[in-house]
mmCIF file of C-alpha atoms and ligand atoms in Angstrom:
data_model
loop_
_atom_site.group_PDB
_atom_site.id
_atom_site.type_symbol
_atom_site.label_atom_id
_atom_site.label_comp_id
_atom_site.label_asym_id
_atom_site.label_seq_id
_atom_site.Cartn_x
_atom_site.Cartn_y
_atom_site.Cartn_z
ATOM 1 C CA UNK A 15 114.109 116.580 100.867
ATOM 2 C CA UNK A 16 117.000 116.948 98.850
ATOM 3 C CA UNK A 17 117.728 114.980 95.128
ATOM 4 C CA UNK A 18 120.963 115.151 93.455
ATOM 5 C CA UNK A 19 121.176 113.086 90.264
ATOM 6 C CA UNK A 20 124.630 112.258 88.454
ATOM 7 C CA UNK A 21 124.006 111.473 84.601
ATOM 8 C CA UNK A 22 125.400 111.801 81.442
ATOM 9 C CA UNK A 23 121.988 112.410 80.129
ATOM 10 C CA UNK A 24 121.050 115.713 82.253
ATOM 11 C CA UNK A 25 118.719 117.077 79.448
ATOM 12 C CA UNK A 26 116.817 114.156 80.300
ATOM 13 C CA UNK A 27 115.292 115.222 83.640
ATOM 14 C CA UNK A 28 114.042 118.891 82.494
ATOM 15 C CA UNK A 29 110.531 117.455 81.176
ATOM 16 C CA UNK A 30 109.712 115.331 84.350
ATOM 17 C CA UNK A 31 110.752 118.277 86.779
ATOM 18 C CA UNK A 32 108.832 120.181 84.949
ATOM 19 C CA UNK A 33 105.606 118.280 85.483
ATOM 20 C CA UNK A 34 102.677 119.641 87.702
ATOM 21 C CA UNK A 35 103.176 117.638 91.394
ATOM 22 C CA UNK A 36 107.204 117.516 91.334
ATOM 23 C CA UNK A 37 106.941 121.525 90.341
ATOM 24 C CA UNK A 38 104.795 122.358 92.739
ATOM 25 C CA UNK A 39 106.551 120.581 95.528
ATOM 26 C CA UNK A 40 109.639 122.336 94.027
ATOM 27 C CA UNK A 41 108.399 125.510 94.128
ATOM 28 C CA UNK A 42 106.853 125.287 97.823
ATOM 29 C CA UNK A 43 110.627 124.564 99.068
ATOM 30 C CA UNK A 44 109.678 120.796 100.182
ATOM 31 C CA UNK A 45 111.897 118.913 97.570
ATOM 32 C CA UNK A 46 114.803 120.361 96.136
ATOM 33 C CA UNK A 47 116.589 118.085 92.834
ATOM 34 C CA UNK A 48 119.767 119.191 91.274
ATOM 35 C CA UNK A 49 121.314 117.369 88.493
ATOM 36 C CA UNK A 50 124.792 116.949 87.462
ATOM 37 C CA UNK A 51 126.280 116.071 84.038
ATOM 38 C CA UNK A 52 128.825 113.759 85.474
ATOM 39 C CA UNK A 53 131.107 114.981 82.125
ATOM 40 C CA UNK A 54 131.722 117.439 84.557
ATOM 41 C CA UNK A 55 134.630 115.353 86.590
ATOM 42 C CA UNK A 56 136.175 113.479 83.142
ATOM 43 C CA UNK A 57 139.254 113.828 82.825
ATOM 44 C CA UNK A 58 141.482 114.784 79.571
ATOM 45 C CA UNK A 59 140.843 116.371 76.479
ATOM 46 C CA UNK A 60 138.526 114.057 75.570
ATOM 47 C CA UNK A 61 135.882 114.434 78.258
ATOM 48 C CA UNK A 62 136.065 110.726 78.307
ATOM 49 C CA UNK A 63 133.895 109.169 81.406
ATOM 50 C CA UNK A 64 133.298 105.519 79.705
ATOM 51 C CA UNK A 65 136.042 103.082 78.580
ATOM 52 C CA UNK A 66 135.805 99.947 76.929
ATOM 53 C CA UNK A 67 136.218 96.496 79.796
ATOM 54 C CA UNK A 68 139.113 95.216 80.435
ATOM 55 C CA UNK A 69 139.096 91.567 79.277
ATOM 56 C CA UNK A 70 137.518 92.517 76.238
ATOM 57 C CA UNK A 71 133.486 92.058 75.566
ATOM 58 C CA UNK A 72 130.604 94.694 74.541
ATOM 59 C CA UNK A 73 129.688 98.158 75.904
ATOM 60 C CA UNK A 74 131.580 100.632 77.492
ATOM 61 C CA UNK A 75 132.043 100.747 81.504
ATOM 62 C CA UNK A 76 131.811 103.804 83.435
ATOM 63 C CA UNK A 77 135.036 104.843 84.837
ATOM 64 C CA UNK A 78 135.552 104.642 88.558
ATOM 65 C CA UNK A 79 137.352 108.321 88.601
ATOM 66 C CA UNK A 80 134.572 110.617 87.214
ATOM 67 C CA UNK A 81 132.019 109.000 89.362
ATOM 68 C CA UNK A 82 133.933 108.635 92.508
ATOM 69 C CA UNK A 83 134.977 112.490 92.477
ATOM 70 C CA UNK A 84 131.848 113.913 91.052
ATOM 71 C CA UNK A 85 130.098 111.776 94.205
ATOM 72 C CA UNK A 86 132.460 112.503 96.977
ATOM 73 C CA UNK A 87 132.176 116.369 95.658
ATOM 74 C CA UNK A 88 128.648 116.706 95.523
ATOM 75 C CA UNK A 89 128.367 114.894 99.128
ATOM 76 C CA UNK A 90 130.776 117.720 100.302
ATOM 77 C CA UNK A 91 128.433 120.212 98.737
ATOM 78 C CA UNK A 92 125.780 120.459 101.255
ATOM 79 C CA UNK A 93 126.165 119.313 105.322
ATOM 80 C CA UNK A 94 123.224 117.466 104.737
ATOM 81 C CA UNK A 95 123.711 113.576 104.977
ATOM 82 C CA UNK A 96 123.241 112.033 101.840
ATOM 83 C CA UNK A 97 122.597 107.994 101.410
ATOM 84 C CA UNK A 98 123.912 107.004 97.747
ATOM 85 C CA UNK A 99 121.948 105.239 95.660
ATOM 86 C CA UNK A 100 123.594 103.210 92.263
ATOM 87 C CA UNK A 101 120.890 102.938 89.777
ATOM 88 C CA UNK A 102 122.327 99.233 88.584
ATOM 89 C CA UNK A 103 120.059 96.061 86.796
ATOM 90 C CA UNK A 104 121.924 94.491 89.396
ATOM 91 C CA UNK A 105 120.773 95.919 92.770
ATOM 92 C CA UNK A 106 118.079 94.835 94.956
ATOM 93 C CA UNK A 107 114.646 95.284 93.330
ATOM 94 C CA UNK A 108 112.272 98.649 94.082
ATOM 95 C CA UNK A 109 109.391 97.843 95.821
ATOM 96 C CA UNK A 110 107.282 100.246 97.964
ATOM 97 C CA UNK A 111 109.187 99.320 101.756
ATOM 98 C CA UNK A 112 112.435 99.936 99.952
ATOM 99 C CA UNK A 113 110.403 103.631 98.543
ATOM 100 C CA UNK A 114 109.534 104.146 102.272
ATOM 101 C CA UNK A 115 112.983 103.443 103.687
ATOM 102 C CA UNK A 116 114.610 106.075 101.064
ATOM 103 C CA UNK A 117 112.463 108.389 101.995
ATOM 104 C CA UNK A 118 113.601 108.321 106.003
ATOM 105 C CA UNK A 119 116.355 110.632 105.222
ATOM 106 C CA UNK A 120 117.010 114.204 104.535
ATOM 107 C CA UNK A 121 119.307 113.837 101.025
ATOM 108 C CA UNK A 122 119.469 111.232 98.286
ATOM 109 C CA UNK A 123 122.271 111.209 95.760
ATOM 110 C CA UNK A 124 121.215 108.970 92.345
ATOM 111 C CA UNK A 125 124.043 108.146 90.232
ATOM 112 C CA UNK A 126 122.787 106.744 86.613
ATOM 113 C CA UNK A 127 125.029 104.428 85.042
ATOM 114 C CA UNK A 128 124.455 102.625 81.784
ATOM 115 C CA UNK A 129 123.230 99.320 81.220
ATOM 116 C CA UNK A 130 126.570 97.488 80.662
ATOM 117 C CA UNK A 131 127.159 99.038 84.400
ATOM 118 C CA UNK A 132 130.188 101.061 86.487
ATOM 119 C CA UNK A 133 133.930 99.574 87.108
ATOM 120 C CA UNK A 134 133.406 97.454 90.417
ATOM 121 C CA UNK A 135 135.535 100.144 92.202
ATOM 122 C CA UNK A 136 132.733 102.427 92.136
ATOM 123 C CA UNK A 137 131.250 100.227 94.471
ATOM 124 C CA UNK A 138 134.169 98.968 96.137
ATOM 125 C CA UNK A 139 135.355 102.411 97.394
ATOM 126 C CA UNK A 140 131.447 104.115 97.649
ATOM 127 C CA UNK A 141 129.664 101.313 98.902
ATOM 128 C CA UNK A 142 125.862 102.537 97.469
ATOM 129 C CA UNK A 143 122.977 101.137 98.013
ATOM 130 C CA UNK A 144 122.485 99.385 94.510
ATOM 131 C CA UNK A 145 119.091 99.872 93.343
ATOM 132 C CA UNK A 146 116.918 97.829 89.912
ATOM 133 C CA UNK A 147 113.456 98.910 89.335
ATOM 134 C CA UNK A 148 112.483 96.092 87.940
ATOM 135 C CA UNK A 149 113.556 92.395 85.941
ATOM 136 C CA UNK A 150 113.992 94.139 82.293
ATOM 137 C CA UNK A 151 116.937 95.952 80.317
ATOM 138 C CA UNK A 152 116.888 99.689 80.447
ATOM 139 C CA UNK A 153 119.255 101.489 78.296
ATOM 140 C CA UNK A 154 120.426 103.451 81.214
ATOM 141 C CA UNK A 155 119.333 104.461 84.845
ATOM 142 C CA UNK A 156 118.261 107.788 84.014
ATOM 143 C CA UNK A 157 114.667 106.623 83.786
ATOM 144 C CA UNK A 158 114.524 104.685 86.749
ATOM 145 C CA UNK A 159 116.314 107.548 88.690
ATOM 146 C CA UNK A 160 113.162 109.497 88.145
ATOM 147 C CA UNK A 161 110.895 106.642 89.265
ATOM 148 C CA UNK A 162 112.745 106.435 92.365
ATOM 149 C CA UNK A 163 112.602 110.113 92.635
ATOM 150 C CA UNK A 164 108.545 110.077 91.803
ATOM 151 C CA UNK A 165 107.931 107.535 94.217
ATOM 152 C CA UNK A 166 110.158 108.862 97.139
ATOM 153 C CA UNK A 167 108.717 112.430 96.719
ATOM 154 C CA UNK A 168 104.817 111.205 97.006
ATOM 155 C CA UNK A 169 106.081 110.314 100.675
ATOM 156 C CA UNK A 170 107.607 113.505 101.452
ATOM 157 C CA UNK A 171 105.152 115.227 104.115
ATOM 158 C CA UNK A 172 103.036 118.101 102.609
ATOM 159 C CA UNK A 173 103.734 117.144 99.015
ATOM 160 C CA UNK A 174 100.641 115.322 98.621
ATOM 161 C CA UNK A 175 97.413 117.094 99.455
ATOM 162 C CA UNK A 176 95.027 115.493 102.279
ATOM 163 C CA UNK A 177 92.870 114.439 99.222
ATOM 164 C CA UNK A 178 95.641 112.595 97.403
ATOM 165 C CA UNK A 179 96.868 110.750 100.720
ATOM 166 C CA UNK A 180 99.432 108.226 99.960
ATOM 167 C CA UNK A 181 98.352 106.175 102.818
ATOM 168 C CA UNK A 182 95.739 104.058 101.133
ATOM 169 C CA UNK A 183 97.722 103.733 98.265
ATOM 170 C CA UNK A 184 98.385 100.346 97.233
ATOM 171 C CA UNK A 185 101.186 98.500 98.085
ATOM 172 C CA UNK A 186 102.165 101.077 101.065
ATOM 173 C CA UNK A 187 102.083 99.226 104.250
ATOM 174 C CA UNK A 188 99.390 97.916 105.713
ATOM 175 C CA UNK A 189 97.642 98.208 102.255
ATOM 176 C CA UNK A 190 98.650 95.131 100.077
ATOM 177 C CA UNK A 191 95.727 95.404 97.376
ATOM 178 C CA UNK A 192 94.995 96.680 94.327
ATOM 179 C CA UNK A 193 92.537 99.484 93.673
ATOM 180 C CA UNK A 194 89.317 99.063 93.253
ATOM 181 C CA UNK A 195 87.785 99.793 89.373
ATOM 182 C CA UNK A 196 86.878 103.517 89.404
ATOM 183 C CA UNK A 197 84.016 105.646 87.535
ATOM 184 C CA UNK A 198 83.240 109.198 86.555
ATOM 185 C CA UNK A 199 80.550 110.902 84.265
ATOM 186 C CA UNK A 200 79.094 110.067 82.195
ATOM 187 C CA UNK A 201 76.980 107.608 83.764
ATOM 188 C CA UNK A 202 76.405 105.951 80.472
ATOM 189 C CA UNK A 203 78.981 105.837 77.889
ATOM 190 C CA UNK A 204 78.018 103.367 74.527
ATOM 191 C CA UNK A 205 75.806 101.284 76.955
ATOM 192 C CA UNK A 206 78.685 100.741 79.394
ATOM 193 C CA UNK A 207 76.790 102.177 82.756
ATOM 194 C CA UNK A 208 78.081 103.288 86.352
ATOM 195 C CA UNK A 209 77.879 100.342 89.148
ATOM 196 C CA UNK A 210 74.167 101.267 90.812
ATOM 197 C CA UNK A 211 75.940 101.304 93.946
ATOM 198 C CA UNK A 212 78.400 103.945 93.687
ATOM 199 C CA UNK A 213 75.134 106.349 92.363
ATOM 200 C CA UNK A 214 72.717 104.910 95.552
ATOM 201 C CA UNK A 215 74.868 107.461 98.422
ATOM 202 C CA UNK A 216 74.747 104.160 100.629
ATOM 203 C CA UNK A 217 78.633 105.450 102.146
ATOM 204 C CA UNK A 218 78.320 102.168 103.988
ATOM 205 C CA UNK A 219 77.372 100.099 100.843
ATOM 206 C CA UNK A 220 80.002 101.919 98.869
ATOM 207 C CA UNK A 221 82.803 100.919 101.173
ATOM 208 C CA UNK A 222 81.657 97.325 101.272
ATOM 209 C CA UNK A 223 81.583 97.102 97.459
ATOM 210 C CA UNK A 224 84.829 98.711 97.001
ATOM 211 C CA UNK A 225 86.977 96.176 99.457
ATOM 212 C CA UNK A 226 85.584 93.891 97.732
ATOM 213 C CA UNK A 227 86.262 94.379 94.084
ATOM 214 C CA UNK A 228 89.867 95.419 95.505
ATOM 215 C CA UNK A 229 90.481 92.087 97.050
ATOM 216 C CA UNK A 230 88.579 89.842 94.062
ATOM 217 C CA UNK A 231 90.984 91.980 91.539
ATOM 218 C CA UNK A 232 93.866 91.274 93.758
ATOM 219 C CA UNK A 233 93.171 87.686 94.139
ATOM 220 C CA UNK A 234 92.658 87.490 90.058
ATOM 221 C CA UNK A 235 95.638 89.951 89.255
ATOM 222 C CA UNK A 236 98.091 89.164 91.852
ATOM 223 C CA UNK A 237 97.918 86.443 94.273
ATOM 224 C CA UNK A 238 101.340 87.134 95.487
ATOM 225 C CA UNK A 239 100.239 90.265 97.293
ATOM 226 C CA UNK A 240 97.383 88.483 99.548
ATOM 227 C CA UNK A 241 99.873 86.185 100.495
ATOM 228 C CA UNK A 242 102.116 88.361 101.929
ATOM 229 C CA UNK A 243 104.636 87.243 99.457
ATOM 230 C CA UNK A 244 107.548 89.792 98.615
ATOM 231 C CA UNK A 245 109.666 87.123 96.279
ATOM 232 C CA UNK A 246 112.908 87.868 95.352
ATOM 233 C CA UNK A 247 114.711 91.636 96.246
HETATM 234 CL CL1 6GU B 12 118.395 100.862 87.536
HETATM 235 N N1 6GU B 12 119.214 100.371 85.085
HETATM 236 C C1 6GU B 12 119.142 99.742 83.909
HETATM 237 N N2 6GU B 12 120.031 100.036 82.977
HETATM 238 N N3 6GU B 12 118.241 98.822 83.614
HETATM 239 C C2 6GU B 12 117.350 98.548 84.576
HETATM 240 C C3 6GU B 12 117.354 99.171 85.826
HETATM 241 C C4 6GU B 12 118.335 100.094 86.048
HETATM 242 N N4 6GU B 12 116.350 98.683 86.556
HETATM 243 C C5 6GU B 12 115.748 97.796 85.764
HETATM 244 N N5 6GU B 12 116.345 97.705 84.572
#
């Protein structure tokens, strides 16, 4: 599967593609992420991609020109279809069906805008798929590019070894609960001791113990997930 990001931040990506899963899927050939600085298409001497709204108010605005070129030119790039995602406070919120339905296609193009957002004709003329990662104030979508990019990847086939299947992770379909609480050695740290259980080799007893401290922490942690509630997108 194929990224392409479009920041003004590129320098921010290099750590987290550097990291051991996204590297190693990037080095067997099964995920492939460029990133663009989108300074790239400004225009004028001045490099300028941001401009200050018209009818006055704080922030800057991202010019429609730099992104709509840069976009349209890295879409051309490659024959590969590419959906468009706007990172944007204002799109519909990331939750794991919206992860899954990203990562149906071949090619995603991110483009990170800042918080006070792009000029409406960005979206006008590109018609994205506007994408928020959650109800808080980033200071840009560079960050939550990457999350979308970690959480898409995890579902591209062979990226994830058989033992770190993302199929029982929580929140993927069919699985609405939290994990269960989770031990390794020492058995005995400061008094604090292993659940007999999980030492006894019952596999039977195990499994029973585990669906239930996953449903009794979901219950306690978040009700909204037994009830098959998805709230607001
Ligand atoms: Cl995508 N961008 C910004 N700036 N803030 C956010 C966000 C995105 N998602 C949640 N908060």
């Amino acid at each position: 599967m194929r990224f392409d990001v479009l920041t003004l931040f590129p320098e921010m990506f290099s750590g987290y593609l550097g990291q051991s899963l996204l590297k190693r899927a990037i080095d067997r050939g099964l995920v492939d992420v460029r990133v663009h600085n989108l300074r790239d298409w400004s225009q004028g001497r001045h490099q300028q991609v941001d401009d200050r709204p018209f009818g006055g108010g704080p922030g800057m605005v991202m010019m429609v020109g730099p992104v709509v070129e840069a976009v349209e030119q890295i879409c051309r790039d490659d024959v590969t279809p590419a959906r468009l995602v706007l990172l944007t406070p204002q799109g519909r919120r990331l939750r794991q069906p919206v992860v899954e339905e990203l990562s149906g296609g071949p090619r995603l193009v991110l483009v990170c805008g800042r918080y006070e957002g792009f000029d409406q004709r960005v979206v006008d003329l590109l018609q994205p798929d506007e994408i928020s990662i959650g109800d808080y104030v980033l200071n840009g979508g560079e960050v939550a590019a990457m999350v979308v990019i970690d959480a898409v990847m995890r579902l591209v086939p062979h990226v994830l070894g058989h033992a770190e299947s993302s199929v029982d992770d929580s929140f993927s379909s069919g699985n609405r609960l939290l994990e269960c609480a989770q031990y390794t050695r020492p058995r005995d740290y400061r008094g604090l001791t292993v659940p007999e259980v999980l030492l006894s080799g019952d596999h039977e007893a195990i499994a029973q113990w585990r669906a239930a401290q996953s449903r009794a922490r979901t219950r306690q942690r978040r009700a909204d997930l037994l009830e098959g509630e998805v709230g607001p997108t």
